[in-house]
Amino acid sequence: MKLPLRPSLSACSSTWSRPFLRSSSTTSKGHRAAPLAGITVVSLEQAIAAPFCTRQLADLGARVIKVERPKVGDFARHYDTRVKGIASHFMWTNRSKESLALDLKNEKDHGVLMKLLEQADVLVQNLAPGASARLGLSHDALKEKHPALIVCDISGYGQDGPFRDKKAYDLLIQSEAGMLSITGTGKEPVKVGISIADIAAGMYAHTNILSALLQRGKDGRGCRIDISMLESMVEWMGFPMYYAFDNAAGPVPAGASHASIYPYGPFEAGDGQAVMLGIQNEREWASFCTGVLQQPELATDPRFSSNSLRTQNRDELKAIICTAFSKLTADETIERLEAASIANANVNDMQGVWNHAQLKARDRWSEVQTPVGAIRALLPPGSTKAADQGGYGAQMGSVPDVGEHNEAILKELGISQCRG
């Protein structure tokens, strides 16, 4: 049975009988309608976690209205100027959105937001803990008037507990969650080079909102979702936590190599280029010794006859591998690895990724408009350009300027003027 995403009048108050705000969702010719077409998301967002969540909702066809501070907007707009003067983080997480600039400490602007929420399906916020509640935007404050509204709060540590008011940035959460204890080389911890805690929180916010929309289609009720960066990051730390179960020692930091499987990591070839490879089982180890190292006797060498022994004696084994690879270029090394069916990869820099042959062959690049012109953008994983595959064409809309959509949104709401 097909379930409606927006509840009927019989399921909740008459507030939800009002017409939808216009949808910014578009569908490519021949594609099915985007999964979230007709859903309106209002987001009080900044930095990465909430914007990454709502951009994915926008990819799926939701109309996302990004509420920003007048003039300055989301502070992530100013992290750097790498994309023709616009910040790289902002370009990545804010396509297909409308920007509404409001000063929420101003009574009239606050009233605009409250009117907007009358026709919204989802409210997302990652303001400082307690800030949304002070603005009357908590689930408790909204649920009586808007019983079908889904409210998603994203914060560093959650909306209660002793760490509730503690400032939380990505690196700090990586540290609290134990990530830094398993990175680096053992001499110094190294942060993950992307905002992994923000991304984890954004992903869990995204999937929880999708689940809440499905649930609302069954019973007509909204809910509150409380996402913390710490809990999201700790969930991703499941393997090292269980590895250290019952007070056992945790994984030893191993640089770009695997902490508990060897050989699994980067090795330098004779031309100075690194090659990444991974051995997962004894069959592969024997094939590696014979076909790649061309030293079949190593397969039964008592120092290396199991993964545990190879890990224990990794320094000795690394020297043997590097000596063999020193006689080959990186391309020649990869040829041997491929012939022996050993998993391998190039160690790409960012230009190598932009120009990756597999992404090009699968036609994964699209284009989005921005305040500084069109730029390339990767299609969301799972979406398709081929209408005959029964999928949806991802919404790849513009990256907005601050307050770009104020006039249009206020006109929809029947409001003539607004600050910002």
Short mmCIF file of C-alpha atoms in Angstrom, two decimals, residues 152-399:
data_model
loop_
_atom_site.label_atom_id
_atom_site.label_comp_id
_atom_site.label_asym_id
_atom_site.label_seq_id
_atom_site.Cartn_x
_atom_site.Cartn_y
_atom_site.Cartn_z
CA CYS A 152 15.93 17.23 14.15
CA ASP A 153 18.46 18.70 16.60
CA ILE A 154 22.15 18.20 15.79
CA SER A 155 24.77 19.03 18.40
CA GLY A 156 28.20 18.00 19.61
CA TYR A 157 27.18 15.97 22.63
CA GLY A 158 23.38 15.83 22.63
CA GLN A 159 20.68 17.93 24.23
CA ASP A 160 21.30 16.73 27.79
CA GLY A 161 24.04 15.18 29.94
CA PRO A 162 27.12 16.76 31.57
CA PHE A 163 28.75 17.64 28.22
CA ARG A 164 25.60 19.30 26.81
CA ASP A 165 27.01 22.85 26.80
CA LYS A 166 30.57 21.94 25.86
CA LYS A 167 31.80 23.46 22.61
CA ALA A 168 32.22 20.84 19.93
CA TYR A 169 34.26 21.08 16.75
CA ASP A 170 35.11 18.19 14.47
CA LEU A 171 38.69 17.66 15.71
CA LEU A 172 37.56 17.82 19.34
CA ILE A 173 34.92 15.14 18.73
CA GLN A 174 37.45 12.97 16.91
CA SER A 175 39.56 13.21 20.05
CA GLU A 176 36.72 12.51 22.50
CA ALA A 177 35.55 9.53 20.42
CA GLY A 178 38.97 7.87 20.47
CA MET A 179 39.67 8.39 16.77
CA LEU A 180 43.02 10.05 17.46
CA SER A 181 44.16 7.02 19.48
CA ILE A 182 44.19 4.87 16.34
CA THR A 183 45.52 7.35 13.76
CA GLY A 184 49.03 8.57 13.04
CA THR A 185 52.18 6.52 13.40
CA GLY A 186 52.37 6.07 17.16
CA LYS A 187 54.67 9.05 17.61
CA GLU A 188 51.94 11.65 17.17
CA PRO A 189 48.16 11.35 16.68
CA VAL A 190 46.83 12.56 13.35
CA LYS A 191 43.30 13.82 12.70
CA VAL A 192 41.31 12.42 9.82
CA GLY A 193 41.76 14.89 6.97
CA ILE A 194 38.05 15.54 6.44
CA SER A 195 35.29 16.59 8.87
CA ILE A 196 34.45 13.00 9.68
CA ALA A 197 32.52 13.68 12.91
CA ASP A 198 30.37 16.29 11.17
CA ILE A 199 29.82 13.93 8.24
CA ALA A 200 28.83 11.07 10.55
CA ALA A 201 26.32 13.29 12.36
CA GLY A 202 24.93 14.58 9.07
CA MET A 203 24.50 11.04 7.75
CA TYR A 204 22.64 9.86 10.86
CA ALA A 205 20.46 12.98 10.81
CA HIS A 206 19.65 12.28 7.15
CA THR A 207 18.72 8.62 7.67
CA ASN A 208 16.73 9.36 10.84
CA ILE A 209 14.73 12.03 9.02
CA LEU A 210 13.94 9.60 6.19
CA SER A 211 12.81 7.04 8.76
CA ALA A 212 10.68 9.66 10.53
CA LEU A 213 8.98 10.58 7.25
CA LEU A 214 8.14 6.92 6.64
CA GLN A 215 6.80 6.57 10.18
CA ARG A 216 4.73 9.74 9.82
CA GLY A 217 3.21 8.28 6.68
CA LYS A 218 1.88 5.45 8.85
CA ASP A 219 0.53 7.32 11.88
CA GLY A 220 0.50 11.01 10.95
CA ARG A 221 2.75 12.04 13.82
CA GLY A 222 5.99 13.96 13.79
CA CYS A 223 8.79 13.43 16.28
CA ARG A 224 11.99 14.77 17.74
CA ILE A 225 15.37 13.47 16.57
CA ASP A 226 18.40 14.15 18.79
CA ILE A 227 21.68 13.58 16.91
CA SER A 228 25.04 14.05 18.60
CA MET A 229 28.38 14.16 16.83
CA LEU A 230 29.94 12.15 19.67
CA GLU A 231 27.45 9.28 19.42
CA SER A 232 27.69 9.27 15.62
CA MET A 233 31.49 9.10 15.74
CA VAL A 234 31.54 6.46 18.50
CA GLU A 235 29.23 4.27 16.39
CA TRP A 236 31.84 4.40 13.63
CA MET A 237 34.49 3.39 16.17
CA GLY A 238 32.80 0.02 16.72
CA PHE A 239 35.64 -2.14 15.36
CA PRO A 240 38.46 -0.61 17.47
CA MET A 241 36.21 -0.56 20.55
CA TYR A 242 35.45 -4.27 20.27
CA TYR A 243 39.09 -4.93 19.44
CA ALA A 244 39.82 -3.40 22.86
CA PHE A 245 36.98 -5.33 24.53
CA ASP A 246 37.25 -6.18 28.23
CA ASN A 247 40.19 -3.83 28.85
CA ALA A 248 42.35 -5.26 26.05
CA ALA A 249 44.85 -2.98 24.32
CA GLY A 250 43.45 -1.01 21.40
CA PRO A 251 44.73 -1.04 17.81
CA VAL A 252 48.24 0.34 17.37
CA PRO A 253 48.40 3.44 15.14
CA ALA A 254 49.84 2.29 11.82
CA GLY A 255 49.86 5.35 9.57
CA ALA A 256 48.16 4.50 6.29
CA SER A 257 48.56 0.77 6.94
CA HIS A 258 45.97 -1.46 8.58
CA ALA A 259 46.44 -1.87 12.32
CA SER A 260 45.63 -5.59 12.42
CA ILE A 261 46.06 -6.94 8.86
CA TYR A 262 49.41 -7.09 7.02
CA PRO A 263 50.50 -6.42 4.35
CA TYR A 264 47.73 -3.86 3.93
CA GLY A 265 48.79 -0.31 3.12
CA PRO A 266 51.13 1.79 0.97
CA PHE A 267 54.48 0.58 -0.38
CA GLU A 268 56.95 2.60 -2.43
CA ALA A 269 57.92 1.46 -5.92
CA GLY A 270 61.25 2.11 -7.61
CA ASP A 271 60.06 5.35 -9.25
CA GLY A 272 59.17 6.88 -5.90
CA GLN A 273 55.41 6.44 -6.37
CA ALA A 274 53.37 4.69 -3.71
CA VAL A 275 51.13 1.70 -4.41
CA MET A 276 48.37 0.65 -2.01
CA LEU A 277 47.65 -3.05 -1.64
CA GLY A 278 45.78 -5.36 0.71
CA ILE A 279 46.08 -9.06 1.56
CA GLN A 280 42.96 -10.50 3.21
CA ASN A 281 43.61 -14.26 3.43
CA GLU A 282 46.19 -17.03 3.05
CA ARG A 283 45.25 -17.78 -0.57
CA GLU A 284 46.01 -14.18 -1.48
CA TRP A 285 49.23 -14.26 0.55
CA ALA A 286 50.49 -17.25 -1.39
CA SER A 287 49.55 -15.62 -4.70
CA PHE A 288 51.30 -12.42 -3.65
CA CYS A 289 54.50 -14.26 -2.76
CA THR A 290 54.55 -16.22 -6.02
CA GLY A 291 53.19 -13.78 -8.58
CA VAL A 292 54.22 -10.38 -7.23
CA LEU A 293 57.30 -10.82 -5.05
CA GLN A 294 58.36 -13.88 -7.10
CA GLN A 295 59.55 -15.50 -3.88
CA PRO A 296 57.17 -18.45 -3.40
CA GLU A 297 59.13 -19.73 -0.39
CA LEU A 298 57.87 -16.77 1.67
CA ALA A 299 54.35 -18.22 1.63
CA THR A 300 55.42 -20.88 4.16
CA ASP A 301 58.11 -18.88 5.95
CA PRO A 302 57.40 -19.39 9.69
CA ARG A 303 57.72 -15.65 10.28
CA PHE A 304 54.85 -14.90 7.89
CA SER A 305 52.67 -18.03 7.77
CA SER A 306 49.58 -16.35 9.28
CA ASN A 307 48.17 -12.85 9.42
CA SER A 308 48.98 -12.58 13.12
CA LEU A 309 52.63 -13.46 12.45
CA ARG A 310 52.82 -11.10 9.47
CA THR A 311 51.43 -8.30 11.63
CA GLN A 312 53.83 -9.17 14.44
CA ASN A 313 56.80 -9.18 12.04
CA ARG A 314 55.65 -6.37 9.82
CA ASP A 315 58.97 -4.50 9.83
CA GLU A 316 60.85 -7.49 8.44
CA LEU A 317 58.17 -8.15 5.86
CA LYS A 318 57.98 -4.51 4.81
CA ALA A 319 61.72 -4.52 4.07
CA ILE A 320 61.32 -7.59 1.84
CA ILE A 321 58.37 -6.07 -0.04
CA CYS A 322 60.06 -2.69 -0.55
CA THR A 323 63.21 -4.39 -1.84
CA ALA A 324 61.16 -6.29 -4.43
CA PHE A 325 59.16 -3.21 -5.41
CA SER A 326 62.31 -1.07 -5.75
CA LYS A 327 63.08 -2.90 -8.99
CA LEU A 328 59.70 -1.94 -10.49
CA THR A 329 57.81 1.22 -11.35
CA ALA A 330 54.42 1.82 -9.77
CA ASP A 331 52.70 0.84 -13.03
CA GLU A 332 54.71 -2.38 -13.26
CA THR A 333 53.91 -3.17 -9.64
CA ILE A 334 50.19 -2.69 -10.26
CA GLU A 335 50.40 -4.92 -13.35
CA ARG A 336 51.83 -7.74 -11.21
CA LEU A 337 49.24 -7.17 -8.49
CA GLU A 338 46.41 -7.27 -11.03
CA ALA A 339 47.77 -10.45 -12.63
CA ALA A 340 47.93 -12.10 -9.20
CA SER A 341 44.40 -10.87 -8.30
CA ILE A 342 45.71 -8.84 -5.36
CA ALA A 343 43.60 -5.83 -4.36
CA ASN A 344 45.42 -2.59 -5.09
CA ALA A 345 44.89 1.11 -5.63
CA ASN A 346 46.65 4.23 -6.74
CA VAL A 347 47.45 6.77 -4.03
CA ASN A 348 45.67 9.66 -5.70
CA ASP A 349 45.88 13.33 -4.90
CA MET A 350 42.82 15.56 -5.40
CA GLN A 351 43.55 16.15 -9.08
CA GLY A 352 43.75 12.41 -9.53
CA VAL A 353 40.23 12.14 -8.11
CA TRP A 354 38.86 14.98 -10.26
CA ASN A 355 40.21 13.13 -13.29
CA HIS A 356 39.44 9.57 -12.16
CA ALA A 357 38.77 7.35 -15.17
CA GLN A 358 36.09 5.31 -13.36
CA LEU A 359 34.03 8.35 -12.41
CA LYS A 360 34.28 9.60 -15.98
CA ALA A 361 33.34 6.22 -17.47
CA ARG A 362 30.27 5.99 -15.24
CA ASP A 363 29.21 9.54 -16.14
CA ARG A 364 29.14 10.60 -12.48
CA TRP A 365 29.85 14.28 -13.04
CA SER A 366 27.18 16.94 -13.37
CA GLU A 367 27.17 20.72 -13.11
CA VAL A 368 25.61 23.17 -10.66
CA GLN A 369 25.18 26.91 -10.83
CA THR A 370 26.71 29.16 -8.16
CA PRO A 371 26.97 32.90 -7.55
CA VAL A 372 30.30 32.74 -9.41
CA GLY A 373 29.18 30.60 -12.33
CA ALA A 374 28.81 26.90 -13.12
CA ILE A 375 31.04 24.31 -11.42
CA ARG A 376 31.40 20.53 -11.69
CA ALA A 377 29.68 18.46 -9.03
CA LEU A 378 29.55 14.75 -8.33
CA LEU A 379 26.16 13.11 -8.65
CA PRO A 380 24.93 11.68 -5.32
CA PRO A 381 25.72 7.97 -4.89
CA GLY A 382 22.72 5.91 -5.95
CA SER A 383 21.19 8.44 -8.31
CA THR A 384 21.24 7.83 -12.02
CA LYS A 385 21.20 9.74 -15.28
CA ALA A 386 19.57 6.81 -17.09
CA ALA A 387 15.78 7.06 -16.99
CA ASP A 388 15.35 3.47 -18.25
CA GLN A 389 16.84 2.14 -15.00
CA GLY A 390 13.78 3.19 -13.01
CA GLY A 391 15.69 5.55 -10.77
CA TYR A 392 15.40 9.23 -10.02
CA GLY A 393 17.39 12.13 -11.40
CA ALA A 394 19.06 13.85 -8.46
CA GLN A 395 18.22 17.48 -7.89
CA MET A 396 21.38 19.43 -8.74
CA GLY A 397 20.23 22.99 -8.09
CA SER A 398 22.14 26.18 -7.50
CA VAL A 399 24.27 27.16 -4.53
#
